[in-house]
């Protein structure tokens, strides 16, 4: 099993980056692993921590319509260059936390996605140097208020509500380039989304090169690489689980915002 890098809150209220062992003990690191954090002697037993999203990004850069089958279901051709937008850092929640549907939206959708974690400050990275800037990979759900996305014409509101970026549960350093992504609702045995990440239009390296030519990426920043076909609505009471082969499963429950 690949090493799993986590971020946790201890029972004493402290935030730590750590290594998650198979028996769920967490070995504490002295810094984020992409900033050369080293293992310490401190260890947390499963009852002594809660898992957080695995990084705390300064920004989340997301890519729209990066799978041809999803662009088609949205009724548009694939974009000729990456179509990017930002999600605020306050959208991030951990695996196991609640996605809140806001009262302004009539339709809130899941979008299962591969997330890239940037390891170092980078600007204007040439394509041939882009891949090593990706420190690791995790799973994201780019939750979207679909009706507000259509109504506003731009996506800040639709993509920006608190809790609209479940992220985690942990980071792995490498992933198979043909890894499968699947999204499941509740106890349904069949996935609502199922695709190989290989069918992405713009590859992770191309996205890092393209985005870093626009804005400086900082350590711990996140790139969401787009969702395949099969998007659909969430309703309060639902459970949604995004799985990526070689990483694990990101699972969240859905509730109406009070
Ligand atoms: Mg998306």
PDB file of C-alpha atoms and ligand atoms in Angstrom:
ATOM      1  CA  UNK A   1       0.000   0.000   0.000  1.00  0.00           C
ATOM      2  CA  UNK A   2       1.253   3.454  -0.887  1.00  0.00           C
ATOM      3  CA  UNK A   3       2.247   5.762   1.961  1.00  0.00           C
ATOM      4  CA  UNK A   4      -0.728   7.915   3.012  1.00  0.00           C
ATOM      5  CA  UNK A   5      -0.095  11.518   4.065  1.00  0.00           C
ATOM      6  CA  UNK A   6      -2.746  13.050   6.318  1.00  0.00           C
ATOM      7  CA  UNK A   7      -3.540  16.244   8.186  1.00  0.00           C
ATOM      8  CA  UNK A   8      -5.266  15.811  11.528  1.00  0.00           C
ATOM      9  CA  UNK A   9      -6.508  17.705  14.546  1.00  0.00           C
ATOM     10  CA  UNK A  10      -5.379  16.090  17.785  1.00  0.00           C
ATOM     11  CA  UNK A  11      -7.618  15.646  20.814  1.00  0.00           C
ATOM     12  CA  UNK A  12      -5.625  18.537  22.329  1.00  0.00           C
ATOM     13  CA  UNK A  13      -6.708  20.788  19.450  1.00  0.00           C
ATOM     14  CA  UNK A  14      -3.350  20.877  17.627  1.00  0.00           C
ATOM     15  CA  UNK A  15      -3.047  20.572  13.853  1.00  0.00           C
ATOM     16  CA  UNK A  16      -0.489  18.116  12.514  1.00  0.00           C
ATOM     17  CA  UNK A  17       0.638  16.671   9.236  1.00  0.00           C
ATOM     18  CA  UNK A  18       1.383  12.984   9.564  1.00  0.00           C
ATOM     19  CA  UNK A  19       1.855   9.539   8.113  1.00  0.00           C
ATOM     20  CA  UNK A  20      -1.177   7.273   8.432  1.00  0.00           C
ATOM     21  CA  UNK A  21      -0.210   3.695   9.290  1.00  0.00           C
ATOM     22  CA  UNK A  22      -2.394   0.713   8.238  1.00  0.00           C
ATOM     23  CA  UNK A  23      -3.574   0.297  11.870  1.00  0.00           C
ATOM     24  CA  UNK A  24      -4.684   3.985  11.738  1.00  0.00           C
ATOM     25  CA  UNK A  25      -1.993   5.302  14.094  1.00  0.00           C
ATOM     26  CA  UNK A  26      -0.658   8.653  12.877  1.00  0.00           C
ATOM     27  CA  UNK A  27       3.031   9.408  13.077  1.00  0.00           C
ATOM     28  CA  UNK A  28       3.382  13.180  13.429  1.00  0.00           C
ATOM     29  CA  UNK A  29       5.572  15.141  10.987  1.00  0.00           C
ATOM     30  CA  UNK A  30       7.299  18.371  12.029  1.00  0.00           C
ATOM     31  CA  UNK A  31       6.137  20.267   8.900  1.00  0.00           C
ATOM     32  CA  UNK A  32       4.024  19.642   5.800  1.00  0.00           C
ATOM     33  CA  UNK A  33       5.677  16.763   3.918  1.00  0.00           C
ATOM     34  CA  UNK A  34       6.107  18.876   0.745  1.00  0.00           C
ATOM     35  CA  UNK A  35       8.141  21.342   2.884  1.00  0.00           C
ATOM     36  CA  UNK A  36      10.493  18.524   3.918  1.00  0.00           C
ATOM     37  CA  UNK A  37       8.553  17.644   7.066  1.00  0.00           C
ATOM     38  CA  UNK A  38      10.284  14.836   8.950  1.00  0.00           C
ATOM     39  CA  UNK A  39       8.781  12.146  11.191  1.00  0.00           C
ATOM     40  CA  UNK A  40       8.928  12.914  14.925  1.00  0.00           C
ATOM     41  CA  UNK A  41       8.629  10.565  17.909  1.00  0.00           C
ATOM     42  CA  UNK A  42       5.041  11.751  18.473  1.00  0.00           C
ATOM     43  CA  UNK A  43       2.277   9.352  17.565  1.00  0.00           C
ATOM     44  CA  UNK A  44      -1.517   9.614  17.753  1.00  0.00           C
ATOM     45  CA  UNK A  45      -3.775   6.634  18.385  1.00  0.00           C
ATOM     46  CA  UNK A  46      -7.005   6.439  16.338  1.00  0.00           C
ATOM     47  CA  UNK A  47      -9.067   7.846  19.228  1.00  0.00           C
ATOM     48  CA  UNK A  48      -6.710  10.814  19.608  1.00  0.00           C
ATOM     49  CA  UNK A  49      -7.339  12.640  16.324  1.00  0.00           C
ATOM     50  CA  UNK A  50      -9.903  13.584  13.728  1.00  0.00           C
ATOM     51  CA  UNK A  51      -8.943  13.631  10.087  1.00  0.00           C
ATOM     52  CA  UNK A  52      -8.920  16.981   8.249  1.00  0.00           C
ATOM     53  CA  UNK A  53      -8.600  17.725   4.545  1.00  0.00           C
ATOM     54  CA  UNK A  54      -5.000  16.678   3.748  1.00  0.00           C
ATOM     55  CA  UNK A  55      -3.758  20.185   2.929  1.00  0.00           C
ATOM     56  CA  UNK A  56      -4.792  23.803   3.510  1.00  0.00           C
ATOM     57  CA  UNK A  57      -4.482  25.432   0.076  1.00  0.00           C
ATOM     58  CA  UNK A  58      -4.064  29.168  -0.519  1.00  0.00           C
ATOM     59  CA  UNK A  59      -6.200  28.597  -3.607  1.00  0.00           C
ATOM     60  CA  UNK A  60      -7.998  25.858  -5.485  1.00  0.00           C
ATOM     61  CA  UNK A  61      -7.759  26.117  -9.244  1.00  0.00           C
ATOM     62  CA  UNK A  62     -10.372  23.980 -10.950  1.00  0.00           C
ATOM     63  CA  UNK A  63     -10.688  22.950 -14.581  1.00  0.00           C
ATOM     64  CA  UNK A  64     -14.032  22.801 -16.360  1.00  0.00           C
ATOM     65  CA  UNK A  65     -14.985  20.351 -19.108  1.00  0.00           C
ATOM     66  CA  UNK A  66     -11.719  18.400 -19.090  1.00  0.00           C
ATOM     67  CA  UNK A  67     -13.385  15.140 -20.185  1.00  0.00           C
ATOM     68  CA  UNK A  68     -14.995  15.074 -23.632  1.00  0.00           C
ATOM     69  CA  UNK A  69     -17.977  12.995 -22.455  1.00  0.00           C
ATOM     70  CA  UNK A  70     -18.769  15.539 -19.713  1.00  0.00           C
ATOM     71  CA  UNK A  71     -18.426  18.491 -22.120  1.00  0.00           C
ATOM     72  CA  UNK A  72     -20.899  16.665 -24.379  1.00  0.00           C
ATOM     73  CA  UNK A  73     -23.422  16.133 -21.568  1.00  0.00           C
ATOM     74  CA  UNK A  74     -23.183  19.881 -20.830  1.00  0.00           C
ATOM     75  CA  UNK A  75     -24.068  20.487 -24.503  1.00  0.00           C
ATOM     76  CA  UNK A  76     -20.743  22.116 -25.418  1.00  0.00           C
ATOM     77  CA  UNK A  77     -17.649  21.118 -27.405  1.00  0.00           C
ATOM     78  CA  UNK A  78     -14.444  20.443 -25.445  1.00  0.00           C
ATOM     79  CA  UNK A  79     -12.622  23.753 -24.827  1.00  0.00           C
ATOM     80  CA  UNK A  80      -9.567  24.429 -27.048  1.00  0.00           C
ATOM     81  CA  UNK A  81      -7.490  25.331 -23.980  1.00  0.00           C
ATOM     82  CA  UNK A  82      -8.068  24.590 -20.280  1.00  0.00           C
ATOM     83  CA  UNK A  83     -11.129  26.395 -18.905  1.00  0.00           C
ATOM     84  CA  UNK A  84     -10.171  27.381 -15.362  1.00  0.00           C
ATOM     85  CA  UNK A  85     -11.963  28.867 -12.371  1.00  0.00           C
ATOM     86  CA  UNK A  86     -11.227  29.357  -8.677  1.00  0.00           C
ATOM     87  CA  UNK A  87     -12.903  27.870  -5.644  1.00  0.00           C
ATOM     88  CA  UNK A  88     -12.307  29.701  -2.350  1.00  0.00           C
ATOM     89  CA  UNK A  89     -10.182  27.896   0.256  1.00  0.00           C
ATOM     90  CA  UNK A  90     -13.209  28.041   2.579  1.00  0.00           C
ATOM     91  CA  UNK A  91     -15.022  25.468   0.413  1.00  0.00           C
ATOM     92  CA  UNK A  92     -12.694  22.712   1.678  1.00  0.00           C
ATOM     93  CA  UNK A  93     -14.024  20.036   4.029  1.00  0.00           C
ATOM     94  CA  UNK A  94     -12.653  16.653   5.105  1.00  0.00           C
ATOM     95  CA  UNK A  95     -13.840  13.202   4.179  1.00  0.00           C
ATOM     96  CA  UNK A  96     -16.678  12.353   6.566  1.00  0.00           C
ATOM     97  CA  UNK A  97     -17.825  15.974   6.895  1.00  0.00           C
ATOM     98  CA  UNK A  98     -21.172  17.325   5.717  1.00  0.00           C
ATOM     99  CA  UNK A  99     -21.907  19.010   2.371  1.00  0.00           C
ATOM    100  CA  UNK A 100     -24.500  21.736   3.019  1.00  0.00           C
ATOM    101  CA  UNK A 101     -27.021  22.601   0.283  1.00  0.00           C
ATOM    102  CA  UNK A 102     -27.672  26.352   0.510  1.00  0.00           C
ATOM    103  CA  UNK A 103     -31.238  27.686   0.352  1.00  0.00           C
ATOM    104  CA  UNK A 104     -30.394  29.771  -2.771  1.00  0.00           C
ATOM    105  CA  UNK A 105     -29.890  26.639  -4.893  1.00  0.00           C
ATOM    106  CA  UNK A 106     -32.540  24.313  -6.275  1.00  0.00           C
ATOM    107  CA  UNK A 107     -30.038  21.826  -7.669  1.00  0.00           C
ATOM    108  CA  UNK A 108     -26.681  20.870  -6.128  1.00  0.00           C
ATOM    109  CA  UNK A 109     -24.532  18.351  -8.070  1.00  0.00           C
ATOM    110  CA  UNK A 110     -21.590  16.092  -7.235  1.00  0.00           C
ATOM    111  CA  UNK A 111     -18.506  16.121  -9.502  1.00  0.00           C
ATOM    112  CA  UNK A 112     -15.915  13.455  -8.668  1.00  0.00           C
ATOM    113  CA  UNK A 113     -12.393  14.594  -9.590  1.00  0.00           C
ATOM    114  CA  UNK A 114      -8.697  13.809  -9.263  1.00  0.00           C
ATOM    115  CA  UNK A 115      -6.931  16.557  -7.255  1.00  0.00           C
ATOM    116  CA  UNK A 116      -3.259  17.515  -7.676  1.00  0.00           C
ATOM    117  CA  UNK A 117      -1.250  18.829  -4.718  1.00  0.00           C
ATOM    118  CA  UNK A 118       1.473  21.324  -5.625  1.00  0.00           C
ATOM    119  CA  UNK A 119       4.734  20.784  -3.748  1.00  0.00           C
ATOM    120  CA  UNK A 120       6.703  23.964  -4.382  1.00  0.00           C
ATOM    121  CA  UNK A 121       6.259  27.580  -5.344  1.00  0.00           C
ATOM    122  CA  UNK A 122       6.163  27.659  -9.126  1.00  0.00           C
ATOM    123  CA  UNK A 123       5.534  30.188 -11.859  1.00  0.00           C
ATOM    124  CA  UNK A 124       5.787  29.865 -15.643  1.00  0.00           C
ATOM    125  CA  UNK A 125       6.742  26.204 -15.514  1.00  0.00           C
ATOM    126  CA  UNK A 126       7.606  24.775 -18.956  1.00  0.00           C
ATOM    127  CA  UNK A 127       5.629  21.658 -19.862  1.00  0.00           C
ATOM    128  CA  UNK A 128       8.689  19.417 -19.668  1.00  0.00           C
ATOM    129  CA  UNK A 129       9.324  20.532 -16.056  1.00  0.00           C
ATOM    130  CA  UNK A 130       5.720  20.455 -14.873  1.00  0.00           C
ATOM    131  CA  UNK A 131       5.238  16.877 -13.669  1.00  0.00           C
ATOM    132  CA  UNK A 132       7.725  17.087 -10.717  1.00  0.00           C
ATOM    133  CA  UNK A 133       5.833  20.132  -9.357  1.00  0.00           C
ATOM    134  CA  UNK A 134       2.976  17.757  -8.507  1.00  0.00           C
ATOM    135  CA  UNK A 135       3.847  16.475  -5.034  1.00  0.00           C
ATOM    136  CA  UNK A 136       0.901  14.134  -4.741  1.00  0.00           C
ATOM    137  CA  UNK A 137      -2.673  13.216  -5.514  1.00  0.00           C
ATOM    138  CA  UNK A 138      -5.950  13.063  -3.643  1.00  0.00           C
ATOM    139  CA  UNK A 139      -9.684  12.922  -4.353  1.00  0.00           C
ATOM    140  CA  UNK A 140     -12.076  15.877  -4.616  1.00  0.00           C
ATOM    141  CA  UNK A 141     -15.758  16.511  -5.107  1.00  0.00           C
ATOM    142  CA  UNK A 142     -16.284  19.798  -6.991  1.00  0.00           C
ATOM    143  CA  UNK A 143     -19.777  20.369  -5.601  1.00  0.00           C
ATOM    144  CA  UNK A 144     -21.730  22.747  -7.838  1.00  0.00           C
ATOM    145  CA  UNK A 145     -25.040  24.608  -7.577  1.00  0.00           C
ATOM    146  CA  UNK A 146     -26.034  23.801 -11.157  1.00  0.00           C
ATOM    147  CA  UNK A 147     -28.993  26.183 -11.402  1.00  0.00           C
ATOM    148  CA  UNK A 148     -26.919  29.107 -10.107  1.00  0.00           C
ATOM    149  CA  UNK A 149     -24.091  28.238 -12.518  1.00  0.00           C
ATOM    150  CA  UNK A 150     -26.535  28.558 -15.424  1.00  0.00           C
ATOM    151  CA  UNK A 151     -28.197  31.683 -14.033  1.00  0.00           C
ATOM    152  CA  UNK A 152     -25.012  33.632 -13.202  1.00  0.00           C
ATOM    153  CA  UNK A 153     -23.064  32.887 -16.397  1.00  0.00           C
ATOM    154  CA  UNK A 154     -19.871  32.789 -14.321  1.00  0.00           C
ATOM    155  CA  UNK A 155     -19.198  30.267 -11.640  1.00  0.00           C
ATOM    156  CA  UNK A 156     -17.995  31.945  -8.458  1.00  0.00           C
ATOM    157  CA  UNK A 157     -21.269  31.631  -6.581  1.00  0.00           C
ATOM    158  CA  UNK A 158     -22.205  28.183  -7.917  1.00  0.00           C
ATOM    159  CA  UNK A 159     -18.834  26.669  -6.997  1.00  0.00           C
ATOM    160  CA  UNK A 160     -18.011  28.748  -3.948  1.00  0.00           C
ATOM    161  CA  UNK A 161     -20.361  27.852  -1.102  1.00  0.00           C
ATOM    162  CA  UNK A 162     -18.835  26.677   2.185  1.00  0.00           C
ATOM    163  CA  UNK A 163     -18.429  22.858   2.172  1.00  0.00           C
ATOM    164  CA  UNK A 164     -18.440  22.646  -1.665  1.00  0.00           C
ATOM    165  CA  UNK A 165     -14.954  21.078  -1.884  1.00  0.00           C
ATOM    166  CA  UNK A 166     -14.686  17.769  -0.034  1.00  0.00           C
ATOM    167  CA  UNK A 167     -10.989  16.819  -0.273  1.00  0.00           C
ATOM    168  CA  UNK A 168      -9.089  13.733   0.869  1.00  0.00           C
ATOM    169  CA  UNK A 169      -9.009  11.556   2.793  1.00  0.00           C
ATOM    170  CA  UNK A 170      -5.206  11.510   2.294  1.00  0.00           C
ATOM    171  CA  UNK A 171      -2.491  12.206  -0.268  1.00  0.00           C
ATOM    172  CA  UNK A 172      -0.416   9.601  -2.099  1.00  0.00           C
ATOM    173  CA  UNK A 173       2.762  10.436  -4.023  1.00  0.00           C
ATOM    174  CA  UNK A 174       2.003   8.547  -7.222  1.00  0.00           C
ATOM    175  CA  UNK A 175      -0.910   7.271  -9.239  1.00  0.00           C
ATOM    176  CA  UNK A 176      -1.338   4.992 -12.223  1.00  0.00           C
ATOM    177  CA  UNK A 177      -1.930   7.196 -15.288  1.00  0.00           C
ATOM    178  CA  UNK A 178      -4.924   5.007 -16.245  1.00  0.00           C
ATOM    179  CA  UNK A 179      -6.408   4.857 -12.706  1.00  0.00           C
ATOM    180  CA  UNK A 180     -10.185   4.546 -12.560  1.00  0.00           C
ATOM    181  CA  UNK A 181     -12.411   7.201 -10.987  1.00  0.00           C
ATOM    182  CA  UNK A 182     -15.898   6.230  -9.805  1.00  0.00           C
ATOM    183  CA  UNK A 183     -18.652   8.056  -7.937  1.00  0.00           C
ATOM    184  CA  UNK A 184     -21.319   6.224  -5.937  1.00  0.00           C
ATOM    185  CA  UNK A 185     -24.548   7.446  -4.350  1.00  0.00           C
ATOM    186  CA  UNK A 186     -25.937   5.921  -1.161  1.00  0.00           C
ATOM    187  CA  UNK A 187     -26.015   2.116  -1.307  1.00  0.00           C
ATOM    188  CA  UNK A 188     -26.385   1.862  -5.089  1.00  0.00           C
ATOM    189  CA  UNK A 189     -24.002  -0.847  -6.355  1.00  0.00           C
ATOM    190  CA  UNK A 190     -23.490   0.796  -9.753  1.00  0.00           C
ATOM    191  CA  UNK A 191     -21.420   3.981 -10.026  1.00  0.00           C
ATOM    192  CA  UNK A 192     -23.007   7.165 -11.373  1.00  0.00           C
ATOM    193  CA  UNK A 193     -19.616   8.219 -12.765  1.00  0.00           C
ATOM    194  CA  UNK A 194     -16.962   5.832 -14.045  1.00  0.00           C
ATOM    195  CA  UNK A 195     -13.943   6.790 -16.162  1.00  0.00           C
ATOM    196  CA  UNK A 196     -10.209   6.350 -16.490  1.00  0.00           C
ATOM    197  CA  UNK A 197      -8.293   9.526 -15.651  1.00  0.00           C
ATOM    198  CA  UNK A 198      -6.382   8.779 -18.847  1.00  0.00           C
ATOM    199  CA  UNK A 199      -9.359  10.153 -20.797  1.00  0.00           C
ATOM    200  CA  UNK A 200      -8.720  13.666 -19.461  1.00  0.00           C
ATOM    201  CA  UNK A 201      -8.261  16.163 -22.318  1.00  0.00           C
ATOM    202  CA  UNK A 202      -5.461  18.189 -20.663  1.00  0.00           C
ATOM    203  CA  UNK A 203      -3.076  16.064 -18.571  1.00  0.00           C
ATOM    204  CA  UNK A 204      -1.960  16.963 -15.037  1.00  0.00           C
ATOM    205  CA  UNK A 205       1.389  18.213 -16.380  1.00  0.00           C
ATOM    206  CA  UNK A 206      -0.277  20.338 -19.054  1.00  0.00           C
ATOM    207  CA  UNK A 207      -2.555  21.868 -16.409  1.00  0.00           C
ATOM    208  CA  UNK A 208       0.359  22.803 -14.124  1.00  0.00           C
ATOM    209  CA  UNK A 209       2.205  24.415 -17.043  1.00  0.00           C
ATOM    210  CA  UNK A 210      -0.900  26.294 -18.242  1.00  0.00           C
ATOM    211  CA  UNK A 211      -2.027  27.536 -14.807  1.00  0.00           C
ATOM    212  CA  UNK A 212       1.458  28.480 -13.577  1.00  0.00           C
ATOM    213  CA  UNK A 213       1.827  30.685 -16.655  1.00  0.00           C
ATOM    214  CA  UNK A 214      -1.106  32.717 -15.274  1.00  0.00           C
ATOM    215  CA  UNK A 215      -0.695  32.635 -11.486  1.00  0.00           C
ATOM    216  CA  UNK A 216       2.048  31.503  -9.116  1.00  0.00           C
ATOM    217  CA  UNK A 217       1.210  28.189  -7.492  1.00  0.00           C
ATOM    218  CA  UNK A 218       2.207  27.809  -3.846  1.00  0.00           C
ATOM    219  CA  UNK A 219       3.075  24.701  -1.821  1.00  0.00           C
ATOM    220  CA  UNK A 220      -0.129  22.974  -0.784  1.00  0.00           C
ATOM    221  CA  UNK A 221      -2.224  24.576  -3.536  1.00  0.00           C
ATOM    222  CA  UNK A 222      -4.748  22.276  -5.202  1.00  0.00           C
ATOM    223  CA  UNK A 223      -5.710  21.761  -8.840  1.00  0.00           C
ATOM    224  CA  UNK A 224      -9.002  19.990  -9.562  1.00  0.00           C
ATOM    225  CA  UNK A 225      -8.638  18.243 -12.907  1.00  0.00           C
ATOM    226  CA  UNK A 226     -12.287  18.114 -14.017  1.00  0.00           C
ATOM    227  CA  UNK A 227     -15.103  15.601 -13.836  1.00  0.00           C
ATOM    228  CA  UNK A 228     -16.126  12.850 -16.277  1.00  0.00           C
ATOM    229  CA  UNK A 229     -19.693  12.279 -17.513  1.00  0.00           C
ATOM    230  CA  UNK A 230     -22.472  11.259 -15.158  1.00  0.00           C
ATOM    231  CA  UNK A 231     -22.959  14.377 -13.042  1.00  0.00           C
ATOM    232  CA  UNK A 232     -26.215  14.489 -11.142  1.00  0.00           C
ATOM    233  CA  UNK A 233     -28.010  15.973  -8.168  1.00  0.00           C
ATOM    234  CA  UNK A 234     -27.525  15.504  -4.442  1.00  0.00           C
ATOM    235  CA  UNK A 235     -30.359  15.844  -1.968  1.00  0.00           C
ATOM    236  CA  UNK A 236     -30.256  16.174   1.820  1.00  0.00           C
ATOM    237  CA  UNK A 237     -29.805  12.745   3.377  1.00  0.00           C
ATOM    238  CA  UNK A 238     -27.669  11.429   0.512  1.00  0.00           C
ATOM    239  CA  UNK A 239     -24.212   9.928   0.933  1.00  0.00           C
ATOM    240  CA  UNK A 240     -21.765  10.467  -1.928  1.00  0.00           C
ATOM    241  CA  UNK A 241     -18.494   8.555  -2.339  1.00  0.00           C
ATOM    242  CA  UNK A 242     -15.775   9.261  -4.889  1.00  0.00           C
ATOM    243  CA  UNK A 243     -13.216   6.498  -5.346  1.00  0.00           C
ATOM    244  CA  UNK A 244      -9.940   6.640  -7.245  1.00  0.00           C
ATOM    245  CA  UNK A 245      -7.937   3.488  -7.745  1.00  0.00           C
ATOM    246  CA  UNK A 246      -4.656   3.679  -5.837  1.00  0.00           C
ATOM    247  CA  UNK A 247      -5.834   6.473  -3.524  1.00  0.00           C
ATOM    248  CA  UNK A 248      -9.001   5.392  -1.687  1.00  0.00           C
ATOM    249  CA  UNK A 249     -12.481   6.789  -1.109  1.00  0.00           C
ATOM    250  CA  UNK A 250     -13.765  10.266  -0.231  1.00  0.00           C
ATOM    251  CA  UNK A 251     -17.188  10.013   1.410  1.00  0.00           C
ATOM    252  CA  UNK A 252     -19.519  12.776   2.568  1.00  0.00           C
ATOM    253  CA  UNK A 253     -23.094  13.164   3.683  1.00  0.00           C
ATOM    254  CA  UNK A 254     -25.453  15.860   2.410  1.00  0.00           C
ATOM    255  CA  UNK A 255     -27.703  18.100   4.506  1.00  0.00           C
ATOM    256  CA  UNK A 256     -29.732  21.246   4.002  1.00  0.00           C
ATOM    257  CA  UNK A 257     -28.080  24.358   5.399  1.00  0.00           C
ATOM    258  CA  UNK A 258     -30.049  25.552   8.394  1.00  0.00           C
TER     259      UNK A 258
HETATM  260 MG1  LIG B   1     -15.602  20.258 -11.798  1.00  0.00          MG
END
